[in-house]
Short mmCIF file of C-alpha atoms in Angstrom, two decimals:
data_model
loop_
_atom_site.label_atom_id
_atom_site.label_comp_id
_atom_site.label_asym_id
_atom_site.label_seq_id
_atom_site.Cartn_x
_atom_site.Cartn_y
_atom_site.Cartn_z
CA UNK A 1 0.67 0.75 -26.82
CA UNK A 2 2.69 3.82 -24.87
CA UNK A 3 6.04 3.14 -25.16
CA UNK A 4 7.00 6.97 -24.90
CA UNK A 5 6.98 8.51 -21.91
CA UNK A 6 3.87 11.14 -21.14
CA UNK A 7 4.64 14.30 -19.52
CA UNK A 8 2.89 17.90 -19.05
CA UNK A 9 -0.06 18.91 -17.02
CA UNK A 10 -2.80 17.14 -18.78
CA UNK A 11 -4.74 14.28 -17.54
CA UNK A 12 -4.51 10.77 -19.24
CA UNK A 13 -8.19 9.37 -20.22
CA UNK A 14 -8.75 6.03 -20.89
CA UNK A 15 -11.98 5.55 -22.39
CA UNK A 16 -12.29 2.83 -24.15
CA UNK A 17 -10.09 -0.61 -25.27
CA UNK A 18 -6.87 -1.73 -23.60
CA UNK A 19 -4.01 0.90 -23.46
CA UNK A 20 -0.22 -0.42 -22.44
CA UNK A 21 2.25 1.60 -20.64
CA UNK A 22 5.84 0.65 -20.59
CA UNK A 23 7.82 3.69 -19.58
CA UNK A 24 7.98 6.04 -16.52
CA UNK A 25 5.57 8.70 -17.34
CA UNK A 26 5.66 11.95 -15.75
CA UNK A 27 2.53 13.86 -16.34
CA UNK A 28 0.68 15.78 -13.63
CA UNK A 29 -2.96 15.97 -14.29
CA UNK A 30 -4.25 12.71 -13.00
CA UNK A 31 -5.51 9.24 -14.54
CA UNK A 32 -8.97 8.43 -15.18
CA UNK A 33 -10.14 5.41 -16.72
CA UNK A 34 -13.78 5.74 -17.81
CA UNK A 35 -14.65 2.59 -19.49
CA UNK A 36 -10.89 1.67 -20.86
CA UNK A 37 -8.37 -0.67 -19.37
CA UNK A 38 -4.79 0.61 -18.45
CA UNK A 39 -2.02 -2.33 -18.09
CA UNK A 40 1.23 -1.10 -16.52
CA UNK A 41 4.36 -3.40 -17.86
CA UNK A 42 7.88 -3.05 -16.83
CA UNK A 43 8.78 0.54 -16.12
CA UNK A 44 5.78 2.03 -16.66
CA UNK A 45 4.19 4.30 -14.36
CA UNK A 46 0.67 6.26 -14.10
CA UNK A 47 2.49 9.88 -14.12
CA UNK A 48 3.16 11.61 -10.90
CA UNK A 49 3.04 10.37 -7.54
CA UNK A 50 0.76 12.74 -6.54
CA UNK A 51 -1.66 12.35 -9.73
CA UNK A 52 -5.22 11.27 -8.54
CA UNK A 53 -6.65 8.24 -9.99
CA UNK A 54 -10.01 7.41 -10.86
CA UNK A 55 -11.22 3.88 -11.71
CA UNK A 56 -14.77 4.00 -13.09
CA UNK A 57 -16.44 1.55 -15.23
CA UNK A 58 -12.80 0.08 -15.90
CA UNK A 59 -10.04 -2.27 -15.03
CA UNK A 60 -6.42 -1.00 -14.01
CA UNK A 61 -3.95 -4.04 -14.25
CA UNK A 62 -0.79 -2.84 -12.54
CA UNK A 63 1.39 -5.40 -13.88
CA UNK A 64 2.98 -6.20 -10.69
CA UNK A 65 4.27 -2.81 -10.14
CA UNK A 66 3.76 -0.61 -7.26
CA UNK A 67 2.28 2.64 -7.95
CA UNK A 68 1.94 5.70 -5.89
CA UNK A 69 -0.98 8.29 -6.51
CA UNK A 70 -3.00 10.80 -4.59
CA UNK A 71 -6.25 10.66 -4.12
CA UNK A 72 -7.67 7.40 -5.45
CA UNK A 73 -11.45 6.62 -6.65
CA UNK A 74 -13.25 3.58 -7.41
CA UNK A 75 -16.46 3.73 -9.10
CA UNK A 76 -17.46 0.97 -10.47
CA UNK A 77 -14.19 -0.33 -11.14
CA UNK A 78 -11.50 -3.35 -10.98
CA UNK A 79 -7.66 -2.95 -9.44
CA UNK A 80 -5.62 -6.17 -10.03
CA UNK A 81 -1.91 -7.37 -10.00
CA UNK A 82 0.45 -5.26 -7.88
CA UNK A 83 0.21 -2.40 -5.00
CA UNK A 84 -1.53 0.89 -5.36
CA UNK A 85 -0.03 3.58 -2.34
CA UNK A 86 -1.52 6.68 -1.58
CA UNK A 87 -0.63 9.37 1.13
CA UNK A 88 -4.07 10.93 0.36
CA UNK A 89 -7.20 8.86 0.15
CA UNK A 90 -8.87 5.62 -1.25
CA UNK A 91 -12.50 5.95 -1.85
CA UNK A 92 -15.12 3.76 -3.16
CA UNK A 93 -17.83 5.85 -4.45
CA UNK A 94 -20.44 3.65 -6.41
CA UNK A 95 -20.98 -0.05 -8.20
CA UNK A 96 -19.20 -2.71 -7.56
CA UNK A 97 -15.51 -2.76 -7.12
CA UNK A 98 -13.07 -5.45 -6.91
CA UNK A 99 -9.48 -4.78 -5.55
CA UNK A 100 -7.58 -7.71 -6.10
CA UNK A 101 -4.09 -5.72 -5.48
CA UNK A 102 -2.57 -4.24 -2.19
CA UNK A 103 -3.70 -1.13 -1.14
CA UNK A 104 -0.42 0.62 0.97
CA UNK A 105 0.55 3.80 2.15
CA UNK A 106 -0.98 6.20 5.05
CA UNK A 107 -4.44 6.93 3.46
CA UNK A 108 -7.70 5.58 4.77
CA UNK A 109 -10.40 3.88 2.83
CA UNK A 110 -14.02 4.96 3.00
CA UNK A 111 -16.60 3.07 1.70
CA UNK A 112 -19.16 5.57 0.49
CA UNK A 113 -21.70 3.86 -1.81
CA UNK A 114 -21.64 0.42 -3.29
CA UNK A 115 -20.18 -2.89 -2.70
CA UNK A 116 -16.53 -3.37 -2.82
CA UNK A 117 -14.52 -6.35 -2.17
CA UNK A 118 -10.93 -6.75 -1.02
CA UNK A 119 -9.04 -10.06 -1.64
CA UNK A 120 -5.47 -8.94 -1.31
CA UNK A 121 -3.56 -8.43 2.35
CA UNK A 122 -3.93 -4.41 2.30
CA UNK A 123 -1.50 -2.95 4.32
CA UNK A 124 -2.34 0.79 4.37
CA UNK A 125 -2.72 2.13 7.75
CA UNK A 126 -5.02 5.13 7.87
CA UNK A 127 -8.12 3.07 8.85
CA UNK A 128 -11.39 1.80 7.50
CA UNK A 129 -14.71 3.65 7.07
CA UNK A 130 -17.66 2.14 5.90
CA UNK A 131 -20.55 5.19 5.92
CA UNK A 132 -22.90 3.18 3.39
CA UNK A 133 -22.80 0.37 1.22
CA UNK A 134 -21.02 -2.80 1.64
CA UNK A 135 -17.47 -3.79 2.26
CA UNK A 136 -16.79 -7.57 2.07
CA UNK A 137 -13.37 -9.49 2.77
CA UNK A 138 -12.79 -12.49 0.74
CA UNK A 139 -10.00 -14.90 0.82
CA UNK A 140 -6.53 -13.11 1.51
CA UNK A 141 -8.59 -9.58 1.83
CA UNK A 142 -7.66 -7.46 4.47
CA UNK A 143 -8.96 -3.84 5.91
CA UNK A 144 -5.35 -2.67 6.00
CA UNK A 145 -2.76 -2.57 8.85
CA UNK A 146 -4.10 -4.61 11.84
CA UNK A 147 -3.69 -1.64 14.37
CA UNK A 148 -6.50 0.16 11.74
CA UNK A 149 -9.60 1.83 12.84
CA UNK A 150 -12.56 -0.15 11.61
CA UNK A 151 -15.59 2.36 11.76
CA UNK A 152 -19.29 1.17 10.48
CA UNK A 153 -21.92 4.14 10.25
CA UNK A 154 -24.89 4.87 8.75
CA UNK A 155 -26.19 1.66 6.70
CA UNK A 156 -22.62 0.73 6.10
CA UNK A 157 -22.17 -2.88 6.22
CA UNK A 158 -18.95 -4.98 6.51
CA UNK A 159 -18.94 -8.75 5.42
CA UNK A 160 -16.41 -10.61 6.60
CA UNK A 161 -17.23 -13.09 4.64
CA UNK A 162 -15.18 -16.39 6.00
CA UNK A 163 -12.25 -14.48 6.87
CA UNK A 164 -10.78 -13.61 10.39
CA UNK A 165 -9.82 -9.91 10.75
CA UNK A 166 -7.46 -8.19 13.42
CA UNK A 167 -8.07 -4.21 13.74
CA UNK A 168 -7.21 -1.62 16.35
CA UNK A 169 -10.64 -0.64 17.18
CA UNK A 170 -14.19 -1.28 16.10
CA UNK A 171 -16.44 1.85 16.34
CA UNK A 172 -20.15 1.39 15.06
CA UNK A 173 -22.48 4.15 15.12
CA UNK A 174 -24.98 1.96 13.15
CA UNK A 175 -24.73 -0.13 10.33
CA UNK A 176 -23.95 -4.01 10.21
CA UNK A 177 -21.05 -6.33 11.09
CA UNK A 178 -21.63 -10.16 8.97
CA UNK A 179 -19.95 -13.12 8.85
CA UNK A 180 -16.40 -14.03 9.94
CA UNK A 181 -14.32 -13.56 12.70
CA UNK A 182 -12.87 -9.76 14.05
CA UNK A 183 -10.32 -9.15 16.71
CA UNK A 184 -10.08 -5.94 17.93
CA UNK A 185 -8.30 -4.18 21.03
CA UNK A 186 -11.39 -2.13 21.50
CA UNK A 187 -14.98 -2.11 20.68
CA UNK A 188 -17.08 0.76 20.45
#
């Protein structure tokens, strides 16, 4: 458990085991989960709000908190229990990713590869782009703000599951849209 505040320019890496952050950290070198688990509690933070965050073969439990980060990368990772905001970007680059926390902010979400499942009512406003791999909605999972563009291209697949989704515009340049229901203002 880390109850002291971590500062400086180094990145924080969690490679094994579970680490509990309970302090408001200020480090600005980014956060890399590479096999370990980080749990936030109370005032616990992931350092500077501009930090990049990578969740690879790991779990990040936000502990019910709201965190703000820069670039956020999912690579066979799990995100749970809170809100993660970004003004830069969210991307899923490989593996199986389970996102059971709210994604917020002005960033876009891009599925580059792998299987990603949204379980929460996301509010991000930068649009949703599925270039390869599969993006699935389950339960209350949404593709961000209802005004967002949903773009499917190449061999990307969007699986609506049993959900009904609302988006601003659907654009398809290849790819697949399966199951569920989709409401959009324009289809191209």
